[in-house]
Short mmCIF file of C-alpha atoms in Angstrom, two decimals:
data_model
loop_
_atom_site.label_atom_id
_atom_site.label_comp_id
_atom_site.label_asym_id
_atom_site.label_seq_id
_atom_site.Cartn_x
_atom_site.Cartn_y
_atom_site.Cartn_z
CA UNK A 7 94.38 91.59 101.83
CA UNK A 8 91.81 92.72 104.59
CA UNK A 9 88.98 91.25 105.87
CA UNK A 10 87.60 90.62 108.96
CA UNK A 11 89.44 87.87 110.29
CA UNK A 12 93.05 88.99 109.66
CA UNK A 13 95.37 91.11 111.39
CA UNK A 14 96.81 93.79 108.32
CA UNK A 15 100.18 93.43 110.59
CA UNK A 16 101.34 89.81 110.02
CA UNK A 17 103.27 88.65 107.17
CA UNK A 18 106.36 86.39 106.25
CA UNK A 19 109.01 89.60 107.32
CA UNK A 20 111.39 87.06 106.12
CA UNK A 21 110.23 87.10 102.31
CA UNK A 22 110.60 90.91 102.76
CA UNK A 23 113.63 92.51 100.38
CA UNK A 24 116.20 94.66 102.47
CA UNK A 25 115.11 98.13 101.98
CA UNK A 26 117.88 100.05 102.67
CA UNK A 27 118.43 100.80 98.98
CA UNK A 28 115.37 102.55 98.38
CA UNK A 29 113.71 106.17 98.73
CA UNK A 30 110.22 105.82 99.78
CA UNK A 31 107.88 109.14 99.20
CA UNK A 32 104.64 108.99 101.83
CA UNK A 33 101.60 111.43 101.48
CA UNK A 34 99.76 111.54 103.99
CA UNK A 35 95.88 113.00 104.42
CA UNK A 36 95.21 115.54 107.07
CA UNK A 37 91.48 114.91 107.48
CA UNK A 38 90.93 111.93 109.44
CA UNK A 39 94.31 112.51 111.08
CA UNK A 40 93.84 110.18 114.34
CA UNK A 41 93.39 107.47 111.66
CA UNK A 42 96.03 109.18 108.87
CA UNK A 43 98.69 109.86 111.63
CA UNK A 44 98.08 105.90 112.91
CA UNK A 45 98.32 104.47 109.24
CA UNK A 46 101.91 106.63 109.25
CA UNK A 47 103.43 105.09 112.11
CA UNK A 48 102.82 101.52 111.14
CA UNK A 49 104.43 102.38 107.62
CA UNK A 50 107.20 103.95 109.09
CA UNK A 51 107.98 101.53 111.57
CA UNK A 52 107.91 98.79 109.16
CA UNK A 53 109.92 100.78 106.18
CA UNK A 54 112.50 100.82 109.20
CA UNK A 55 112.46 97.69 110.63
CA UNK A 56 113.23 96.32 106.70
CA UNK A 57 116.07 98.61 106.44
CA UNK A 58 114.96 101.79 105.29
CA UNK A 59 116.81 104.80 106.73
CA UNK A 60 115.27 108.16 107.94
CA UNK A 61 117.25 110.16 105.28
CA UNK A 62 115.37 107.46 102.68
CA UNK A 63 111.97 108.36 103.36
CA UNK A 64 110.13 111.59 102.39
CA UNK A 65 107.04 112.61 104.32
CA UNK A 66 104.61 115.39 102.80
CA UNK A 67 101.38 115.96 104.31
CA UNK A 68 98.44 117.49 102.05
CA UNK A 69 94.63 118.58 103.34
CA UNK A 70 92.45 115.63 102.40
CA UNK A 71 92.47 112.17 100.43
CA UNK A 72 91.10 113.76 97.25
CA UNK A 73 94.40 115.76 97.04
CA UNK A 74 96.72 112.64 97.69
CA UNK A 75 96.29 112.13 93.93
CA UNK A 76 98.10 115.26 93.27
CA UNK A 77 100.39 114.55 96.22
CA UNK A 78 101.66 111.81 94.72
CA UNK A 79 102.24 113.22 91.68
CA UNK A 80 104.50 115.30 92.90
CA UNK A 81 106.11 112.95 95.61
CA UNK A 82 106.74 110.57 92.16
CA UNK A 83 109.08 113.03 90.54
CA UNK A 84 111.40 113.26 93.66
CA UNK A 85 113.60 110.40 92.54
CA UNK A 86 111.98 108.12 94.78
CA UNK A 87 111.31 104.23 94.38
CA UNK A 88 107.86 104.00 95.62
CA UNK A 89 105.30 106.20 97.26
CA UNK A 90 102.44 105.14 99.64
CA UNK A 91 99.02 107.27 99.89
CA UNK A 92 98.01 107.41 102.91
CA UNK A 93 94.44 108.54 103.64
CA UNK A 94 90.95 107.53 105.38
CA UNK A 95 87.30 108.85 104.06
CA UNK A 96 84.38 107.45 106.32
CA UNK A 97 80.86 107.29 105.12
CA UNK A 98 78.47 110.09 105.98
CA UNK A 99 75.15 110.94 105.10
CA UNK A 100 75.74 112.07 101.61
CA UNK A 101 77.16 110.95 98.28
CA UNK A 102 80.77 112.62 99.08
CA UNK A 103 81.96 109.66 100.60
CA UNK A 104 81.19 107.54 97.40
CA UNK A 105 82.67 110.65 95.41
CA UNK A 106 85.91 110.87 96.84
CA UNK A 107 86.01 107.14 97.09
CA UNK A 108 85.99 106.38 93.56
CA UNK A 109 88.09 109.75 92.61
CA UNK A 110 90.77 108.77 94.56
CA UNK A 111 91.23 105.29 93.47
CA UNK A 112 90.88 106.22 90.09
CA UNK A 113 93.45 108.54 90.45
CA UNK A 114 96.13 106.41 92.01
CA UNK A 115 95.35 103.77 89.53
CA UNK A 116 95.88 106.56 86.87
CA UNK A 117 99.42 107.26 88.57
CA UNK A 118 100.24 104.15 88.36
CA UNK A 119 99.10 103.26 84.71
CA UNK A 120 100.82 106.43 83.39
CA UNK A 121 104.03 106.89 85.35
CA UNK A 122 107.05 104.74 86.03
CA UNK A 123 107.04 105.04 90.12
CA UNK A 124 104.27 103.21 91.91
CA UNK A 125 102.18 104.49 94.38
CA UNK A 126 100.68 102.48 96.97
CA UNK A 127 97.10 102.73 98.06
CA UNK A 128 96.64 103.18 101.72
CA UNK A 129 93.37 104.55 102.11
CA UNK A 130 90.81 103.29 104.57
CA UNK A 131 87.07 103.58 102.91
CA UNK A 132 85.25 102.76 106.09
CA UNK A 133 81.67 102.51 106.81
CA UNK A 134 82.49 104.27 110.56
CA UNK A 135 84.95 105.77 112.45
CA UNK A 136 85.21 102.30 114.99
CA UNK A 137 86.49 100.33 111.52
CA UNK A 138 88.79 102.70 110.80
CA UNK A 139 90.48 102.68 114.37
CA UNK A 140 90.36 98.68 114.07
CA UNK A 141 92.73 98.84 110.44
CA UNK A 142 94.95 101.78 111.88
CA UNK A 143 96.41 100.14 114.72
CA UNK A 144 93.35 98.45 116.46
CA UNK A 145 92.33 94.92 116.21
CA UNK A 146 93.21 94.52 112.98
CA UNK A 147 96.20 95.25 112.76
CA UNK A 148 97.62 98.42 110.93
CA UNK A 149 96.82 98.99 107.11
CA UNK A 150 100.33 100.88 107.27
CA UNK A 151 101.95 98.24 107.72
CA UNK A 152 100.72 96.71 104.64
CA UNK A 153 101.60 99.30 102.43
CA UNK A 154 104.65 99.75 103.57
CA UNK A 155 105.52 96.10 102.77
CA UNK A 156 103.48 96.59 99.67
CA UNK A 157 105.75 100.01 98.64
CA UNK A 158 109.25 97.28 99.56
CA UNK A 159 108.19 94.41 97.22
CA UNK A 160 106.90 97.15 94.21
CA UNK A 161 110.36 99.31 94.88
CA UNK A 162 112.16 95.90 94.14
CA UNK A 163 110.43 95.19 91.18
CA UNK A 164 111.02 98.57 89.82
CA UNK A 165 114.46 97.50 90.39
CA UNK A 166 114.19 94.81 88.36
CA UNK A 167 112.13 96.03 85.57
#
């Protein structure tokens, strides 16, 4: 849904379901954690301002993106109706970057292929730390945001399914 010319933040809130039903499970990365902790807020506030209550929404915090995978695992057999990963990795020098990269989503596809709960990928592969501040709150909006509307319209259709 990214790209340069759109803001991550704006969507049709009215074709939104009414959360308030559903448990939401968040992981959240500690490395990169001026980016992780801005990626949080936007999914909270939105989770909220669709009707999800405090009590609703389970926040765990683990040390980097590669152990999200594991994270969410976990977070997926706390009874809750979707999870969001939450996590930035921004390219360095070396191979790690493309390493973690490809582990990660890999992994969370893997979560969601084998298990019943999905999990939402919020994690911000940037080439540089400015692009990361731009999706996490900056001029483009908040990548938060979108998972957290993301995490709403999959929790429904679990409902349905």
């Amino acid at each position: 849904m990214a790209t340069a010319n759109n803001n991550l933040s704006e969507y049709d809130k009215a074709s939104i379901p009414n959360a308030k039903d559903f448990r939401f499970g968040i992981v959240v990365s500690e490395w990169n954690s001026e980016i992780t902790e801005g990626l949080l807020k936007g999914a909270l506030e939105t989770l909220k301002e669709h009707g999800a209550e405090d009590d609703n929404i389970v926040v765990w915090h683990v040390p980097g993106s590669y152990e999200l995978i594991y994270g969410a695992k976990k977070m997926q057999e706390q009874m809750v109706n979707a999870v969001i990963a939450i996590g930035s990795v921004i390219q360095g020098e070396t191979k790690h970057f493309d390493f973690v990269c490809e582990a990660v989503a890999h992994g969370i596809k893997d979560l969601n292929v084998n298990r019943d709960t999905p999990v939402i990928f919020c994690v911000l592969t940037d080439n540089n730390l400015q692009q990361a501040i731009d999706r996490s709150g900056g001029k483009h909006g908040n990548k938060g945001t979108e998972a957290a509307v993301a995490a709403i319209k999959m929790a429904q259709l679990e409902k349905l399914a």
